[in-house]
CSV table of C-alpha atoms and ligand atoms in Angstrom, one decimal:
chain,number,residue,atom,x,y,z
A,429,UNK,CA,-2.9,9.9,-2.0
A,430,UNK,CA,-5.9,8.4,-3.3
A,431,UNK,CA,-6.5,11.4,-5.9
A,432,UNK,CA,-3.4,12.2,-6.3
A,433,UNK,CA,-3.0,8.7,-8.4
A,434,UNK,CA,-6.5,9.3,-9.9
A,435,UNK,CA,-5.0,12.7,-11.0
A,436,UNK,CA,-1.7,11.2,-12.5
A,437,UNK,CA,-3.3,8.8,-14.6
A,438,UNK,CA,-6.0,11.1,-15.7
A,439,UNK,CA,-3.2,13.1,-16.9
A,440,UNK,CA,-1.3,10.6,-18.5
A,441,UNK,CA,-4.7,10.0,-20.3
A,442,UNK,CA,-7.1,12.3,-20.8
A,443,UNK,CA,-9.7,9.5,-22.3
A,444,UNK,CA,-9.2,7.9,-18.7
A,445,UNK,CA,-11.9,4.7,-18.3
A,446,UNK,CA,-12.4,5.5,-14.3
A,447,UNK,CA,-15.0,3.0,-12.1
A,448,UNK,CA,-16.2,5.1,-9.3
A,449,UNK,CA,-17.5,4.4,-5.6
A,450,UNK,CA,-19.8,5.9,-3.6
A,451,UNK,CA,-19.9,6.0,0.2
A,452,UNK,CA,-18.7,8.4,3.1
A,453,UNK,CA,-15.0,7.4,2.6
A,454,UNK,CA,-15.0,9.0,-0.9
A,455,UNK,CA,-16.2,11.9,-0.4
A,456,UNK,CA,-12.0,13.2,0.9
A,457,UNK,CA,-11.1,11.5,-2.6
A,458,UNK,CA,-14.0,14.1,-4.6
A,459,UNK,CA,-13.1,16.7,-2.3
A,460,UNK,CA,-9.5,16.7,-3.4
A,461,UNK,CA,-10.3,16.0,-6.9
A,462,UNK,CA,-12.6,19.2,-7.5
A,463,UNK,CA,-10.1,21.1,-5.6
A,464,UNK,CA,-7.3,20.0,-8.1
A,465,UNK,CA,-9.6,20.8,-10.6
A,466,UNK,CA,-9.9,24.6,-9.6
A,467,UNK,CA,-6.2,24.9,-8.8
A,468,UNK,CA,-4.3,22.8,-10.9
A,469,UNK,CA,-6.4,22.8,-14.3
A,470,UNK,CA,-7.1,18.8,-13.6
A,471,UNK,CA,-9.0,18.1,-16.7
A,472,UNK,CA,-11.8,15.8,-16.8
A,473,UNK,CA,-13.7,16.6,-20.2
A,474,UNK,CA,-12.6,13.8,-21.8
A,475,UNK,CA,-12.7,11.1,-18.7
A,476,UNK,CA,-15.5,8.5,-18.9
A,477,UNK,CA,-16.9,7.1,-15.8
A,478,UNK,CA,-18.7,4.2,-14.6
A,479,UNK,CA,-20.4,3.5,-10.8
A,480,UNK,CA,-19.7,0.5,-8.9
A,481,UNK,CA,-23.5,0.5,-8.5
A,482,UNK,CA,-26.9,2.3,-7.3
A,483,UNK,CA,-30.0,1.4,-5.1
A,484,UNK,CA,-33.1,-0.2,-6.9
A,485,UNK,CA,-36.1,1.9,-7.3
A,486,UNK,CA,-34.1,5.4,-6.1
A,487,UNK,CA,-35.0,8.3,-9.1
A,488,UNK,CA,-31.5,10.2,-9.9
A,489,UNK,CA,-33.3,13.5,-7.7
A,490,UNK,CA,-33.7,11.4,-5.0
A,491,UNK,CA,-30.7,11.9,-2.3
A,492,UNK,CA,-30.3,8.6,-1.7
A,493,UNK,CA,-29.6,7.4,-4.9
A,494,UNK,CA,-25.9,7.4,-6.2
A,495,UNK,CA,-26.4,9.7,-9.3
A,496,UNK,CA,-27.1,11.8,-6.9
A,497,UNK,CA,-24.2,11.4,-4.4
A,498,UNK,CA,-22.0,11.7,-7.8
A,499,UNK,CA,-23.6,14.5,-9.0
A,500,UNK,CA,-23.2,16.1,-5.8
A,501,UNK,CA,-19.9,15.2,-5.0
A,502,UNK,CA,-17.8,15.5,-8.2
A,503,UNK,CA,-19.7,16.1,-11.3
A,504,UNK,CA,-21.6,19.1,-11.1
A,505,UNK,CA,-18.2,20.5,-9.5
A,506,UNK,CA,-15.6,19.4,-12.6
A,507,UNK,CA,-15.6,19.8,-16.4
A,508,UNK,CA,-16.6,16.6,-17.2
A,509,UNK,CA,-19.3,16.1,-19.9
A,510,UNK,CA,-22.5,13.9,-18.1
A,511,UNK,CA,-23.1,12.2,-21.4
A,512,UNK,CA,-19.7,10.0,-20.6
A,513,UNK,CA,-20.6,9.5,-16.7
A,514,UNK,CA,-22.5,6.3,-16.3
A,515,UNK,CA,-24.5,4.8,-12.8
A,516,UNK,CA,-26.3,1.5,-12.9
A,517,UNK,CA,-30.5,2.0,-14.1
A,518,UNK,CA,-32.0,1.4,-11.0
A,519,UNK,CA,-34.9,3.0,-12.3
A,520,UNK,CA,-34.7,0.5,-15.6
A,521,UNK,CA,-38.3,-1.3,-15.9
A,522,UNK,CA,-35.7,-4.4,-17.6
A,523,UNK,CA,-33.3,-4.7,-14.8
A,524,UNK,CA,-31.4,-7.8,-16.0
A,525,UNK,CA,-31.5,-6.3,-19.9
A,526,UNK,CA,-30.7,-2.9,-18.5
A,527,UNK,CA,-27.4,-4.8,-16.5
A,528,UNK,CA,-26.4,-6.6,-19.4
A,529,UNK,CA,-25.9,-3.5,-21.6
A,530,UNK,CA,-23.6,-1.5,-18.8
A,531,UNK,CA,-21.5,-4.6,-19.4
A,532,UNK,CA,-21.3,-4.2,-23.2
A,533,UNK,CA,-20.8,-0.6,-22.1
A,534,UNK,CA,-18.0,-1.4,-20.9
A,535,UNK,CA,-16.6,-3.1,-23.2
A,536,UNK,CA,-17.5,-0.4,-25.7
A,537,UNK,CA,-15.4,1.6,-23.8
A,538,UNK,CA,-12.3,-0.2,-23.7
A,539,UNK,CA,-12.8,-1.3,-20.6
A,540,UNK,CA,-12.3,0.2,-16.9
A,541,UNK,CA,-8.5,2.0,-16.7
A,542,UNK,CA,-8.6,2.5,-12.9
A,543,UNK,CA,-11.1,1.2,-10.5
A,544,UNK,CA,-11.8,3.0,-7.3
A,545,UNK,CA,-13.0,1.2,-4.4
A,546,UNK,CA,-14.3,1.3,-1.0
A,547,UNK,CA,-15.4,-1.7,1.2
A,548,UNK,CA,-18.6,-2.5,3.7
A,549,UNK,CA,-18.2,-3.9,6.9
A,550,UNK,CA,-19.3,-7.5,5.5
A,551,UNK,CA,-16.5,-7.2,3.0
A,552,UNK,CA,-18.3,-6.1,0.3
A,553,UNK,CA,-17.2,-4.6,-2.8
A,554,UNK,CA,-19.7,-2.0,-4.9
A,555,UNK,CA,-23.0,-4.1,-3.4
A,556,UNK,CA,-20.9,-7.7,-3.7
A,557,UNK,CA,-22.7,-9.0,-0.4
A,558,UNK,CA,-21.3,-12.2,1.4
A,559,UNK,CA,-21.0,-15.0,-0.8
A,560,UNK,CA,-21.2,-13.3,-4.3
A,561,UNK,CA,-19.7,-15.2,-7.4
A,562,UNK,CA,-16.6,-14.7,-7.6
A,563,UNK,CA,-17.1,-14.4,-11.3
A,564,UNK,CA,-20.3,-12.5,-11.1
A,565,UNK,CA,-21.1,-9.7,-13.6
A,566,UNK,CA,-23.4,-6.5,-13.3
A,567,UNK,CA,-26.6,-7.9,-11.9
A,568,UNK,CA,-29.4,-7.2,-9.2
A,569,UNK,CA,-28.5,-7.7,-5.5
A,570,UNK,CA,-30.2,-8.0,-2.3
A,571,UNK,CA,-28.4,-6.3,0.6
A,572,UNK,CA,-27.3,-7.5,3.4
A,573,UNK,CA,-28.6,-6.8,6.8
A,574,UNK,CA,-25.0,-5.5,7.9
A,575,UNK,CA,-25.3,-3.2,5.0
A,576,UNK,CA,-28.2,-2.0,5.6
A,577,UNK,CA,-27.6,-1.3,9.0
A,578,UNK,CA,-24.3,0.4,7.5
A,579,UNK,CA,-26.1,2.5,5.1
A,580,UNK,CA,-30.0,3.7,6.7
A,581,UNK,CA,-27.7,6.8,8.0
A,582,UNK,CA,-28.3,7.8,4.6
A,583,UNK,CA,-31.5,7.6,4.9
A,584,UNK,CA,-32.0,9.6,8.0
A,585,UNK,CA,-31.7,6.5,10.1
A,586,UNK,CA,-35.4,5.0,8.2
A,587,UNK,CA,-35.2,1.5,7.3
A,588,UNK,CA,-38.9,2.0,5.2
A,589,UNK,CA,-37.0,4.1,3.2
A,590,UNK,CA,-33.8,2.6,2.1
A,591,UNK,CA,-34.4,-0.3,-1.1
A,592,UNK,CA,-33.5,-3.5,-0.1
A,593,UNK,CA,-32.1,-4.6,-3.7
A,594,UNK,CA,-29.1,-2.9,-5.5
A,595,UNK,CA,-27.8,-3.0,-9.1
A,596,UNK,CA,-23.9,-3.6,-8.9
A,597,UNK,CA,-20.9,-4.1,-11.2
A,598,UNK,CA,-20.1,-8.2,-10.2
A,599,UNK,CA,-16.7,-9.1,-8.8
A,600,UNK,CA,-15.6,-10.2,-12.1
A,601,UNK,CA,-16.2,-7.1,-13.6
A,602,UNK,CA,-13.9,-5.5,-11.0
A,603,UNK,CA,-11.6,-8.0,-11.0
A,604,UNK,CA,-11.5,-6.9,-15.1
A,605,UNK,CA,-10.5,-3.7,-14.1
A,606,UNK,CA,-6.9,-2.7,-15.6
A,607,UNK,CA,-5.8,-1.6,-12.2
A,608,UNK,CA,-7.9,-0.9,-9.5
A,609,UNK,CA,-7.3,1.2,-5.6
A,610,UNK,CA,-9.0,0.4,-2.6
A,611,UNK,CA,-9.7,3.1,0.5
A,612,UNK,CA,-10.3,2.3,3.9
A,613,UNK,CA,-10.5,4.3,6.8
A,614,UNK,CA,-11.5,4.5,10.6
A,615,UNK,CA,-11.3,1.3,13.2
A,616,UNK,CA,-14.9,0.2,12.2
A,617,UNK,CA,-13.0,-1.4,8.6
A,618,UNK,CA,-9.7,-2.9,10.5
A,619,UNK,CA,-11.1,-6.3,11.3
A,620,UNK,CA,-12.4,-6.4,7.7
A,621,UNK,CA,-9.6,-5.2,6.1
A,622,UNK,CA,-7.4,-7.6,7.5
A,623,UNK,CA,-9.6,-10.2,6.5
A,624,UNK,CA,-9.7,-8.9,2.8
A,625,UNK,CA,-6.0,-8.6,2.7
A,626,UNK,CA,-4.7,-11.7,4.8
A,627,UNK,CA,-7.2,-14.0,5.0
A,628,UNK,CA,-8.1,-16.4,2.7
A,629,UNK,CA,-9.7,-15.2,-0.8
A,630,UNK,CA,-13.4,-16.2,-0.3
A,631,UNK,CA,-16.7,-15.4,-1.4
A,632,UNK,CA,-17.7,-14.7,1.9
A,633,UNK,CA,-15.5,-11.7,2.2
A,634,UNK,CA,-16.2,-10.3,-1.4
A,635,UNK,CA,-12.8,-8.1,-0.8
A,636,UNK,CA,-10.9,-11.2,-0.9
A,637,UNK,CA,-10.9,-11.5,-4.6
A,638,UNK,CA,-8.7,-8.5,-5.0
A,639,UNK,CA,-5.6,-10.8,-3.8
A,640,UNK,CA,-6.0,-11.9,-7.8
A,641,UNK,CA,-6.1,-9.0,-9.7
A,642,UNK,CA,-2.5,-7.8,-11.0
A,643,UNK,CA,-2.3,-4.6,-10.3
A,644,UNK,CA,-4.4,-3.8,-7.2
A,645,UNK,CA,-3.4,-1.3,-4.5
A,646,UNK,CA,-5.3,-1.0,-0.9
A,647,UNK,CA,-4.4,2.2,0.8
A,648,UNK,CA,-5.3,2.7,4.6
A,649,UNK,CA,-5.3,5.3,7.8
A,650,UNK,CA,-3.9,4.0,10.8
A,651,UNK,CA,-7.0,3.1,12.3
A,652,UNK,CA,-8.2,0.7,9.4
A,653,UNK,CA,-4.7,-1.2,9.8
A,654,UNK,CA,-4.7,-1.9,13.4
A,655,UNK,CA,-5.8,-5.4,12.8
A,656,UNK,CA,-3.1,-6.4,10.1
A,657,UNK,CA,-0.4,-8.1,11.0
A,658,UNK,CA,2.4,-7.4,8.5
A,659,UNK,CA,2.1,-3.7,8.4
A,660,UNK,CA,6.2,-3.3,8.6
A,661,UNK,CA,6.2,-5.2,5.7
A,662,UNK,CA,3.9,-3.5,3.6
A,663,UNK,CA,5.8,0.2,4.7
A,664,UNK,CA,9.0,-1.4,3.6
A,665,UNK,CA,7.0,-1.9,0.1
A,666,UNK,CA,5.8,1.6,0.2
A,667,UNK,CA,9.2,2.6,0.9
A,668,UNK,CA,10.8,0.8,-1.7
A,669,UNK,CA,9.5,0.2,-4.5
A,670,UNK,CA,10.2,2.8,-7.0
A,671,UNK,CA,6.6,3.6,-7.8
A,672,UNK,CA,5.5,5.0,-4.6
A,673,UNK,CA,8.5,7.4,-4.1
A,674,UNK,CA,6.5,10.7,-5.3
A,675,UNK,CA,3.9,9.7,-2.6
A,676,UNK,CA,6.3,10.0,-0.1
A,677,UNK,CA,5.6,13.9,0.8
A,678,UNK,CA,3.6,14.3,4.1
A,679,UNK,CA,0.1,16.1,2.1
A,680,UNK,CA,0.4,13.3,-1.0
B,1465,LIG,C1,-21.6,1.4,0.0
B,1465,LIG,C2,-21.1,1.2,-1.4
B,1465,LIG,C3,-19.8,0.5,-1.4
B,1465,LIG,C4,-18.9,1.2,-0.5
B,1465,LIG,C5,-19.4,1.3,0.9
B,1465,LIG,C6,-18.5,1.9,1.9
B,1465,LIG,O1,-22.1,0.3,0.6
B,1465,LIG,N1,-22.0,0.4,-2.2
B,1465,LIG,O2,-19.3,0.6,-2.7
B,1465,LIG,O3,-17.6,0.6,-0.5
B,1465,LIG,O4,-20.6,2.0,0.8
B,1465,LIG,O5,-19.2,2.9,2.6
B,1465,LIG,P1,-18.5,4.0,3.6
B,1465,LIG,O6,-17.4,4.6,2.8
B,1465,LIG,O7,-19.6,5.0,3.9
B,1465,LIG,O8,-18.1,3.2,4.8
């Protein structure tokens, strides 16, 4: 369902601003988009794209780094010119400078159409680790130890390997975002998820700050929602509300 709204918006603008996320849960979502590339013409050479964030000190070749994952996962596999993709410098010898001008960036660019998200078992959002402003802006990070524990698979399990500092696109830049979609799935994300969506917005659950943005939608598997409590009330929503309808098939 994911990239099938990714897909309509991209086709009811071709110059589609789209913040991307890394992680294992996107990988169904860059599956299905390169597939709907091949079959269905989807046409990304005029999409511009900008990460959520990347590990400090990781070279693009190296596997752990997100330019990498990206390149890997959707760009080297759709028509989309690299010159308009953008990742956080990790690399950058100017961090803060180098964070300040993907901002203007994004400006430049009109700023982000759709925002794609995923979300760490400490709530996170991009590398937004427990108690992150919830005005913050592209900026240098330390991870958490949950994260870290969350990510090393990545890193064949080595913890000397994975950086312990990450550039990331701030809350507030997210919450900037024109519209943004959030994916969740498997039981290790339900308590989480619930926290994000019915708990109280706080910066200890970076999440929690999507409860403000306008237009924000948080799409779940059954495992991810066994630990919210209004679930009949969000498939009457799904049900109802006019928008949604086209999503309704069983493969959508
Ligand atoms: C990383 C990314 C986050 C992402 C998270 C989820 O930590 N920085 O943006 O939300 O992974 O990972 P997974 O989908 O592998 O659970």
């Amino acid at each position: 369902m994911v990239a099938r709204v990714i897909a309509k918006e991209l086709r009811a603008n071709p110059n589609l601003v789209l913040g991307l996320a890394t992680g294992g849960t996107m990988e169904s979502v860059y599956k299905l988009l390169v597939e709907m590339h091949r079959t269905e013409g989807l046409d990304f050479s005029l999409c511009r794209t900008f990460n959520l964030d990347e590990y400090v000190g990781l070279p693009p070749d190296n596997e752990g780094s997100y330019r990498f994952y990206m390149n890997h996962h959707l760009f080297h596999h759709v028509n989309i010119d690299l010159r308009n993709t953008h990742v956080p410098d990790g690399m950058a010898s100017d961090l803060a400078a180098s964070c300040r001008q993907y901002e203007e960036t994004i400006v430049k660019m009109g700023g982000i159409d759709l925002q794609l998200l995923g979300i760490g078992r400490d709530g996170h959002i991009g590398f937004n680790e427990p108690l992150s402003a919830l005005r913050s802006r592209t900026r240098a990070k330390a991870l958490s130890p949950a994260t870290i524990a969350q990510n090393v698979r990545y890193f064949d399990g080595d913890r000397s390997r994975m950086p312990k500092r990450a550039l990331t696109m701030g809350v507030g830049t997210i919450l900037d975002s024109k519209r943004c979609i959030m994916l969740a799935i498997g039981e290790e994300k339900a308590d989480v998820i619930a926290k994000a969506v019915e708990g109280p917005i706080t910066g200890m659950i970076s999440a929690s700050a999507l409860q403000l943005h306008s237009h924000c939608t948080i799409v779940v598997d059954g495992d991810a929602s066994l630990k919210l409590k209004e679930v009949d009330y969000y498939r009457w929503i799904f049900d109802n509300e006019p928008e949604w309808q086209e999503f309704h098939k069983p493969h959508a």
